[in-house]
Amino acid sequence: MSGSLPDPSFLSVFDALIFQKTAERFDHLGDLPSWFPPPGLRQEIDLPPGQLVDRSFFLQHFLHEAEEWWESGKRGQCKSGLWSEPALFGEDVVLEATAVRHRSLRYVILQRFGPDFLPIQPLLQKAREEQLSHRQAVNQHERIEAQLGSRLAKSEQERDDVMAVLDGLGLGTIMLNANRDVTFISGKARELLQTDPARMIGRTLVEGSPWKPADSVRVEEMGRLPGSQRQVVPVVMDRKNRSATALEVEVQDDPRDPRKTILLLKDVSEMEALRRQLVGPTQFHNLVGKCPAMRAVYERIGDIAVVDVPVLIDGETGTGKELVARALHQLSPRHEHPFLPVNCAGLTDSLLGSQLFGHKRGAFTGATSDHEGFFESAEGGTLLLDEIGDMPLSIQTTLLRVLQEGEIIRLGESRPRKVNVRVLAATNQPLQELVDKGVFRADLLYRIRVARLRLPPLRERREDIPLLSTAFFEKSRVAFGKMQVLGMAPETMQRFLRYSWPGNVRELQAALEYALIHCRSEIILPTDLPPELCDVFPAVQSSPFLKSNERQRILDALAQTKGKRAQAAKLVGMSRSTFYRRLTELNISQEESSR
Amino acid sequence: MIQKKICMLGGFAVGKTSLVKRLISGMFSEKYLTTVGVKIDQKSLSVCGQDLLLVLWDLYGDDDFQKVRASYLQGASGYILVIDGTRKETVEVAGKLHELARKTIGPVPFVLLLNKHDLVNEWVVESPMVSDLSDQACLVSMVSAKTGEGVEAAFSALSEAMLKS
Ligand SMILES: Nc1nc2c(ncn2[C@@H]2O[C@H](COP(=O)(O)OP(=O)(O)O)[C@@H](O)[C@H]2O)c(=O)[nH]1
Ligand SMILES: [Mg+2]
């Protein structure tokens, strides 16, 4: 042997505790290390060192691992990893156990590291401290970020609240910076402008807004005036395929920075639409329709208007005879003089006579003062004699003379007065038949039908129904303040197209108004329609079903208007005279109608 | 006397060592001294009239520098999963250690502790983040090794659960 096994005392240089595992016991080899017995064993001096193994929870655990390792026959060593067990070894003492094998012999080496003995400790400590402080910095950052974020969210919330209030007031808001570039557009403003905000932000109004440049310039100029001199700028936006939007733009300084400007946009379209209606219900354009028959009517109106002759306008009830008359007047040289429509139905001889021709005080009972008739009032203008078929014969005679002589005599007077009036007559009855029956004077008929205009019933121009519906719909939703109703369901339009429309355009308008009043959603559904439109298949006016239905409808209308016939007639879409006739025909008694 | 091995599991510096120290000695130190290896402590408790010796294995925190050795978990009757309420990433570490424990020793009882409750103003961990873990824990508790809040109760609860299982 080149050398003998060194004396086990040699091992003492490692200051380790070395055990040899035999059967069930641990025998220690060589000298005991300087740290033995550890604090936990000091009281039990005579304790064999092997007992240490039993006292250490960690070693007990490790020996299981070591046992497996020894059995596995693996080479090298099996280390426990560092551990401390203050109760046994004292504070700040770190140990490590290593299992090794020499031939068939099994050893456990127990090493102890003092606090200064562990190079790994400060390294780990430093690395982890750095990581911690880094984490802390990140956390701090995130906290500040979160705080700023929530502050931002809060101010955004506040801004949203303000916007909601403005939107709720129907006010759109646009903000301009010192350069008059748009910096903000509220939701309501977007809605009012109907434009992509991206096209406006960062641009001036002239560059970006859908307004006419002149309007944009006026708004900008208003902003340059001192606050006290500023006025609201009206801006009307005409757009293809939709009704115009009328806005009022108020220009204000941003209270936080007077170089910036806030524009408040108010939608005044409804008011504007009403205003236009007030100004212009007498225009030619109020006739709606583009079917060939109506085109022909327009053309004829244009032709006839300028020829100063009487015109007979013939058409079913509700076809728009009065509108034609107004158009004739408007297009005639007489348009700067009055246009007066007179309904000849339902008036007694003397009443109608005095209405048309005037009377002298005392001419008849109740004539308490001198009265100028329509012929005189319409001097220079046009008189429409509506329902001329209902005119009593005596008046017909007088009228004929007026037309021939060009002068009237007030009732109770004998002195004729010159009148210069163009007479238009309208009828829904076939006058020739009335002549045959002897209730209408033939010579008067020839006199008033120098020019004739026939208005087609709606059922003969169904292609115009969508156009008419849209026109009335737009008008009525404004008038009724039902702006939330946006349109008509296709099924509704189908019913409109299928229905026979005995009351023609007036009935269509009334049906739409009825539907609008009943409509609770955004579109008009068939269930919103008046009952006679609810089942429109066998759409023949004379069907008993419709008749009874019409009776009910008239009664409903009367109930709704508390017996006021004129209003009820409007509701069901009939002229007053047709309405009265239907009352008789349908046997609606006085008491029934005022219930 | 019945002995039960309990492992303290969690990321580094979540307060495992501090919690044990609080339990055993009632003391706390602000100074951070990282635990290099396994630290073994004992605590005798009386739970439900039973005297019990808890052998607490305070494992070093799992991180890039050190991985918890699965074998250390062997023989544990329960464990304490610690999360630092001021550090989100400790939730993830706790989740991983929980999985490791499940794989190594099976479904033994554990308590989930959200530590450093004294710093609740700086907390970033919210309960939804730990809902997976809390669903399985026999106790979830906000504790503070610094003030001692909830510490003893947590150990008692775990001991009770271990005795029952
Ligand atoms: N404020 C506060 N600090 C704590 C708490 N628990 C532990 N710490 C601190 O957190 C750091 C890490 O604690 P330690 O117990 O070593 O964590 P371990 O790595 O999980 O064992 C130390 O600086 C402790 O003082 C606590 O409840 N509140
Ligand atoms: Mg520790």
mmCIF file with all atom_site columns, N, CA and C and ligand atoms in Angstrom, chain A residues 132, chain B residues 10-19 28-35 58-61 82 84 115-119 143-147, ligand 1:
data_model
loop_
_atom_site.group_PDB
_atom_site.id
_atom_site.type_symbol
_atom_site.label_atom_id
_atom_site.label_alt_id
_atom_site.label_comp_id
_atom_site.label_asym_id
_atom_site.label_entity_id
_atom_site.label_seq_id
_atom_site.pdbx_PDB_ins_code
_atom_site.Cartn_x
_atom_site.Cartn_y
_atom_site.Cartn_z
_atom_site.occupancy
_atom_site.B_iso_or_equiv
_atom_site.pdbx_formal_charge
_atom_site.auth_seq_id
_atom_site.auth_comp_id
_atom_site.auth_asym_id
_atom_site.auth_atom_id
_atom_site.pdbx_PDB_model_num
ATOM   1   N N   . LEU A 1 132 ? -36.184 43.948 -4.032 1.00 0.00 ? 132 LEU A N   1
ATOM   2   C CA  . LEU A 1 132 ? -37.259 44.530 -3.221 1.00 0.00 ? 132 LEU A CA  1
ATOM   3   C C   . LEU A 1 132 ? -37.367 46.026 -3.438 1.00 0.00 ? 132 LEU A C   1
ATOM   4   N N   . GLY B 2 10  ? -43.917 30.597 0.251  1.00 0.00 ? 10  GLY B N   1
ATOM   5   C CA  . GLY B 2 10  ? -44.214 31.912 -0.309 1.00 0.00 ? 10  GLY B CA  1
ATOM   6   C C   . GLY B 2 10  ? -42.976 32.524 -0.902 1.00 0.00 ? 10  GLY B C   1
ATOM   7   N N   . GLY B 2 11  ? -43.150 33.595 -1.680 1.00 0.00 ? 11  GLY B N   1
ATOM   8   C CA  . GLY B 2 11  ? -42.029 34.280 -2.299 1.00 0.00 ? 11  GLY B CA  1
ATOM   9   C C   . GLY B 2 11  ? -41.098 34.861 -1.246 1.00 0.00 ? 11  GLY B C   1
ATOM   10  N N   . PHE B 2 12  ? -39.959 35.357 -1.694 1.00 0.00 ? 12  PHE B N   1
ATOM   11  C CA  . PHE B 2 12  ? -39.033 35.890 -0.696 1.00 0.00 ? 12  PHE B CA  1
ATOM   12  C C   . PHE B 2 12  ? -39.563 37.200 -0.122 1.00 0.00 ? 12  PHE B C   1
ATOM   13  N N   . ALA B 2 13  ? -39.238 37.393 1.132  1.00 0.00 ? 13  ALA B N   1
ATOM   14  C CA  . ALA B 2 13  ? -39.581 38.643 1.828  1.00 0.00 ? 13  ALA B CA  1
ATOM   15  C C   . ALA B 2 13  ? -41.081 38.891 1.988  1.00 0.00 ? 13  ALA B C   1
ATOM   16  N N   . VAL B 2 14  ? -41.883 37.850 1.850  1.00 0.00 ? 14  VAL B N   1
ATOM   17  C CA  . VAL B 2 14  ? -43.309 38.057 2.103  1.00 0.00 ? 14  VAL B CA  1
ATOM   18  C C   . VAL B 2 14  ? -43.588 38.090 3.601  1.00 0.00 ? 14  VAL B C   1
ATOM   19  N N   . GLY B 2 15  ? -42.638 37.575 4.379  1.00 0.00 ? 15  GLY B N   1
ATOM   20  C CA  . GLY B 2 15  ? -42.803 37.639 5.829  1.00 0.00 ? 15  GLY B CA  1
ATOM   21  C C   . GLY B 2 15  ? -42.945 36.279 6.506  1.00 0.00 ? 15  GLY B C   1
ATOM   22  N N   . LYS B 2 16  ? -42.511 35.230 5.818  1.00 0.00 ? 16  LYS B N   1
ATOM   23  C CA  . LYS B 2 16  ? -42.630 33.889 6.414  1.00 0.00 ? 16  LYS B CA  1
ATOM   24  C C   . LYS B 2 16  ? -41.856 33.819 7.721  1.00 0.00 ? 16  LYS B C   1
ATOM   25  N N   . THR B 2 17  ? -40.591 34.249 7.642  1.00 0.00 ? 17  THR B N   1
ATOM   26  C CA  . THR B 2 17  ? -39.735 34.178 8.816  1.00 0.00 ? 17  THR B CA  1
ATOM   27  C C   . THR B 2 17  ? -40.290 35.057 9.937  1.00 0.00 ? 17  THR B C   1
ATOM   28  N N   . SER B 2 18  ? -40.771 36.215 9.524  1.00 0.00 ? 18  SER B N   1
ATOM   29  C CA  . SER B 2 18  ? -41.317 37.140 10.515 1.00 0.00 ? 18  SER B CA  1
ATOM   30  C C   . SER B 2 18  ? -42.562 36.568 11.187 1.00 0.00 ? 18  SER B C   1
ATOM   31  N N   . LEU B 2 19  ? -43.391 35.877 10.416 1.00 0.00 ? 19  LEU B N   1
ATOM   32  C CA  . LEU B 2 19  ? -44.611 35.296 10.986 1.00 0.00 ? 19  LEU B CA  1
ATOM   33  C C   . LEU B 2 19  ? -44.262 34.227 12.013 1.00 0.00 ? 19  LEU B C   1
ATOM   34  N N   . PHE B 2 28  ? -40.817 41.117 16.448 1.00 0.00 ? 28  PHE B N   1
ATOM   35  C CA  . PHE B 2 28  ? -40.796 41.454 15.032 1.00 0.00 ? 28  PHE B CA  1
ATOM   36  C C   . PHE B 2 28  ? -39.605 42.340 14.756 1.00 0.00 ? 28  PHE B C   1
ATOM   37  N N   . SER B 2 29  ? -38.980 42.162 13.626 1.00 0.00 ? 29  SER B N   1
ATOM   38  C CA  . SER B 2 29  ? -37.867 43.039 13.275 1.00 0.00 ? 29  SER B CA  1
ATOM   39  C C   . SER B 2 29  ? -38.079 43.599 11.880 1.00 0.00 ? 29  SER B C   1
ATOM   40  N N   . GLU B 2 30  ? -37.879 44.914 11.777 1.00 0.00 ? 30  GLU B N   1
ATOM   41  C CA  . GLU B 2 30  ? -38.033 45.566 10.469 1.00 0.00 ? 30  GLU B CA  1
ATOM   42  C C   . GLU B 2 30  ? -36.931 45.115 9.531  1.00 0.00 ? 30  GLU B C   1
ATOM   43  N N   . LYS B 2 31  ? -35.798 44.812 10.115 1.00 0.00 ? 31  LYS B N   1
ATOM   44  C CA  . LYS B 2 31  ? -34.639 44.518 9.288  1.00 0.00 ? 31  LYS B CA  1
ATOM   45  C C   . LYS B 2 31  ? -34.861 43.236 8.525  1.00 0.00 ? 31  LYS B C   1
ATOM   46  N N   . TYR B 2 32  ? -34.567 43.316 7.266  1.00 0.00 ? 32  TYR B N   1
ATOM   47  C CA  . TYR B 2 32  ? -34.754 42.141 6.423  1.00 0.00 ? 32  TYR B CA  1
ATOM   48  C C   . TYR B 2 32  ? -33.479 41.337 6.414  1.00 0.00 ? 32  TYR B C   1
ATOM   49  N N   . LEU B 2 33  ? -33.568 40.069 6.864  1.00 0.00 ? 33  LEU B N   1
ATOM   50  C CA  . LEU B 2 33  ? -32.434 39.166 6.780  1.00 0.00 ? 33  LEU B CA  1
ATOM   51  C C   . LEU B 2 33  ? -32.913 37.948 6.034  1.00 0.00 ? 33  LEU B C   1
ATOM   52  N N   . THR B 2 34  ? -32.419 37.835 4.818  1.00 0.00 ? 34  THR B N   1
ATOM   53  C CA  . THR B 2 34  ? -32.966 36.753 4.010  1.00 0.00 ? 34  THR B CA  1
ATOM   54  C C   . THR B 2 34  ? -32.588 35.407 4.603  1.00 0.00 ? 34  THR B C   1
ATOM   55  N N   . THR B 2 35  ? -33.534 34.506 4.510  1.00 0.00 ? 35  THR B N   1
ATOM   56  C CA  . THR B 2 35  ? -33.297 33.162 5.020  1.00 0.00 ? 35  THR B CA  1
ATOM   57  C C   . THR B 2 35  ? -32.565 32.401 3.931  1.00 0.00 ? 35  THR B C   1
ATOM   58  N N   . ASP B 2 58  ? -39.511 26.744 7.847  1.00 0.00 ? 58  ASP B N   1
ATOM   59  C CA  . ASP B 2 58  ? -39.544 28.027 7.154  1.00 0.00 ? 58  ASP B CA  1
ATOM   60  C C   . ASP B 2 58  ? -38.622 27.894 5.948  1.00 0.00 ? 58  ASP B C   1
ATOM   61  N N   . LEU B 2 59  ? -39.250 27.721 4.773  1.00 0.00 ? 59  LEU B N   1
ATOM   62  C CA  . LEU B 2 59  ? -38.439 27.526 3.568  1.00 0.00 ? 59  LEU B CA  1
ATOM   63  C C   . LEU B 2 59  ? -38.042 28.882 3.006  1.00 0.00 ? 59  LEU B C   1
ATOM   64  N N   . TYR B 2 60  ? -36.835 28.929 2.436  1.00 0.00 ? 60  TYR B N   1
ATOM   65  C CA  . TYR B 2 60  ? -36.445 30.187 1.805  1.00 0.00 ? 60  TYR B CA  1
ATOM   66  C C   . TYR B 2 60  ? -37.424 30.488 0.692  1.00 0.00 ? 60  TYR B C   1
ATOM   67  N N   . GLY B 2 61  ? -37.531 31.737 0.416  1.00 0.00 ? 61  GLY B N   1
ATOM   68  C CA  . GLY B 2 61  ? -38.470 32.140 -0.628 1.00 0.00 ? 61  GLY B CA  1
ATOM   69  C C   . GLY B 2 61  ? -38.024 31.638 -1.985 1.00 0.00 ? 61  GLY B C   1
ATOM   70  N N   . VAL B 2 82  ? -48.003 32.132 2.048  1.00 0.00 ? 82  VAL B N   1
ATOM   71  C CA  . VAL B 2 82  ? -47.973 33.543 2.408  1.00 0.00 ? 82  VAL B CA  1
ATOM   72  C C   . VAL B 2 82  ? -47.842 34.426 1.156  1.00 0.00 ? 82  VAL B C   1
ATOM   73  N N   . ASP B 2 84  ? -47.573 38.596 0.025  1.00 0.00 ? 84  ASP B N   1
ATOM   74  C CA  . ASP B 2 84  ? -47.332 39.955 0.507  1.00 0.00 ? 84  ASP B CA  1
ATOM   75  C C   . ASP B 2 84  ? -48.346 40.876 -0.191 1.00 0.00 ? 84  ASP B C   1
ATOM   76  N N   . ASN B 2 115 ? -50.194 38.852 4.066  1.00 0.00 ? 115 ASN B N   1
ATOM   77  C CA  . ASN B 2 115 ? -49.409 39.479 5.136  1.00 0.00 ? 115 ASN B CA  1
ATOM   78  C C   . ASN B 2 115 ? -49.161 40.968 4.858  1.00 0.00 ? 115 ASN B C   1
ATOM   79  N N   . LYS B 2 116 ? -48.691 41.628 5.916  1.00 0.00 ? 116 LYS B N   1
ATOM   80  C CA  . LYS B 2 116 ? -48.394 43.068 5.904  1.00 0.00 ? 116 LYS B CA  1
ATOM   81  C C   . LYS B 2 116 ? -49.689 43.889 5.859  1.00 0.00 ? 116 LYS B C   1
ATOM   82  N N   . HIS B 2 117 ? -50.671 43.399 6.589  1.00 0.00 ? 117 HIS B N   1
ATOM   83  C CA  . HIS B 2 117 ? -51.949 44.108 6.605  1.00 0.00 ? 117 HIS B CA  1
ATOM   84  C C   . HIS B 2 117 ? -51.821 45.481 7.258  1.00 0.00 ? 117 HIS B C   1
ATOM   85  N N   . ASP B 2 118 ? -50.763 45.658 8.046  1.00 0.00 ? 118 ASP B N   1
ATOM   86  C CA  . ASP B 2 118 ? -50.548 46.992 8.626  1.00 0.00 ? 118 ASP B CA  1
ATOM   87  C C   . ASP B 2 118 ? -50.265 48.025 7.536  1.00 0.00 ? 118 ASP B C   1
ATOM   88  N N   . LEU B 2 119 ? -49.854 47.552 6.362  1.00 0.00 ? 119 LEU B N   1
ATOM   89  C CA  . LEU B 2 119 ? -49.573 48.482 5.246  1.00 0.00 ? 119 LEU B CA  1
ATOM   90  C C   . LEU B 2 119 ? -50.730 48.498 4.248  1.00 0.00 ? 119 LEU B C   1
ATOM   91  N N   . VAL B 2 143 ? -53.196 39.202 7.668  1.00 0.00 ? 143 VAL B N   1
ATOM   92  C CA  . VAL B 2 143 ? -52.431 39.182 8.911  1.00 0.00 ? 143 VAL B CA  1
ATOM   93  C C   . VAL B 2 143 ? -51.303 40.197 8.852  1.00 0.00 ? 143 VAL B C   1
ATOM   94  N N   . SER B 2 144 ? -50.676 40.396 9.993  1.00 0.00 ? 144 SER B N   1
ATOM   95  C CA  . SER B 2 144 ? -49.495 41.240 10.017 1.00 0.00 ? 144 SER B CA  1
ATOM   96  C C   . SER B 2 144 ? -48.513 40.670 11.021 1.00 0.00 ? 144 SER B C   1
ATOM   97  N N   . ALA B 2 145 ? -47.369 40.339 10.510 1.00 0.00 ? 145 ALA B N   1
ATOM   98  C CA  . ALA B 2 145 ? -46.328 39.862 11.417 1.00 0.00 ? 145 ALA B CA  1
ATOM   99  C C   . ALA B 2 145 ? -45.877 41.015 12.294 1.00 0.00 ? 145 ALA B C   1
ATOM   100 N N   . LYS B 2 146 ? -46.029 42.220 11.773 1.00 0.00 ? 146 LYS B N   1
ATOM   101 C CA  . LYS B 2 146 ? -45.557 43.390 12.506 1.00 0.00 ? 146 LYS B CA  1
ATOM   102 C C   . LYS B 2 146 ? -46.444 43.646 13.719 1.00 0.00 ? 146 LYS B C   1
ATOM   103 N N   . THR B 2 147 ? -47.737 43.627 13.535 1.00 0.00 ? 147 THR B N   1
ATOM   104 C CA  . THR B 2 147 ? -48.638 43.913 14.652 1.00 0.00 ? 147 THR B CA  1
ATOM   105 C C   . THR B 2 147 ? -49.108 42.634 15.338 1.00 0.00 ? 147 THR B C   1
HETATM 106 N N1  . LIG C 3 .   ? -44.808 46.203 7.615  1.00 0.00 ? 1   LIG C N1  1
HETATM 107 C C1  . LIG C 3 .   ? -44.636 44.872 7.688  1.00 0.00 ? 1   LIG C C1  1
HETATM 108 N N2  . LIG C 3 .   ? -43.471 44.354 7.305  1.00 0.00 ? 1   LIG C N2  1
HETATM 109 C C2  . LIG C 3 .   ? -43.319 43.010 7.393  1.00 0.00 ? 1   LIG C C2  1
HETATM 110 C C3  . LIG C 3 .   ? -44.370 42.183 7.835  1.00 0.00 ? 1   LIG C C3  1
HETATM 111 N N3  . LIG C 3 .   ? -43.928 40.907 7.775  1.00 0.00 ? 1   LIG C N3  1
HETATM 112 C C4  . LIG C 3 .   ? -42.639 40.966 7.350  1.00 0.00 ? 1   LIG C C4  1
HETATM 113 N N4  . LIG C 3 .   ? -42.267 42.235 7.110  1.00 0.00 ? 1   LIG C N4  1
HETATM 114 C C5  . LIG C 3 .   ? -40.971 42.713 6.606  1.00 0.00 ? 1   LIG C C5  1
HETATM 115 O O1  . LIG C 3 .   ? -40.754 42.119 5.351  1.00 0.00 ? 1   LIG C O1  1
HETATM 116 C C6  . LIG C 3 .   ? -39.394 41.792 5.171  1.00 0.00 ? 1   LIG C C6  1
HETATM 117 C C7  . LIG C 3 .   ? -39.276 40.330 4.860  1.00 0.00 ? 1   LIG C C7  1
HETATM 118 O O2  . LIG C 3 .   ? -39.726 39.551 5.942  1.00 0.00 ? 1   LIG C O2  1
HETATM 119 P P1  . LIG C 3 .   ? -39.252 38.066 6.143  1.00 0.00 ? 1   LIG C P1  1
HETATM 120 O O3  . LIG C 3 .   ? -40.008 37.546 7.299  1.00 0.00 ? 1   LIG C O3  1
HETATM 121 O O4  . LIG C 3 .   ? -37.803 37.968 6.181  1.00 0.00 ? 1   LIG C O4  1
HETATM 122 O O5  . LIG C 3 .   ? -39.779 37.443 4.815  1.00 0.00 ? 1   LIG C O5  1
HETATM 123 P P2  . LIG C 3 .   ? -39.526 35.962 4.252  1.00 0.00 ? 1   LIG C P2  1
HETATM 124 O O6  . LIG C 3 .   ? -38.498 36.109 3.211  1.00 0.00 ? 1   LIG C O6  1
HETATM 125 O O7  . LIG C 3 .   ? -40.824 35.559 3.687  1.00 0.00 ? 1   LIG C O7  1
HETATM 126 O O8  . LIG C 3 .   ? -39.142 35.122 5.391  1.00 0.00 ? 1   LIG C O8  1
HETATM 127 C C8  . LIG C 3 .   ? -38.704 42.169 6.492  1.00 0.00 ? 1   LIG C C8  1
HETATM 128 O O9  . LIG C 3 .   ? -38.078 43.441 6.293  1.00 0.00 ? 1   LIG C O9  1
HETATM 129 C C9  . LIG C 3 .   ? -39.827 42.278 7.484  1.00 0.00 ? 1   LIG C C9  1
HETATM 130 O O10 . LIG C 3 .   ? -39.528 43.239 8.480  1.00 0.00 ? 1   LIG C O10 1
HETATM 131 C C10 . LIG C 3 .   ? -45.609 42.790 8.201  1.00 0.00 ? 1   LIG C C10 1
HETATM 132 O O11 . LIG C 3 .   ? -46.584 42.153 8.594  1.00 0.00 ? 1   LIG C O11 1
HETATM 133 N N5  . LIG C 3 .   ? -45.683 44.146 8.090  1.00 0.00 ? 1   LIG C N5  1
#
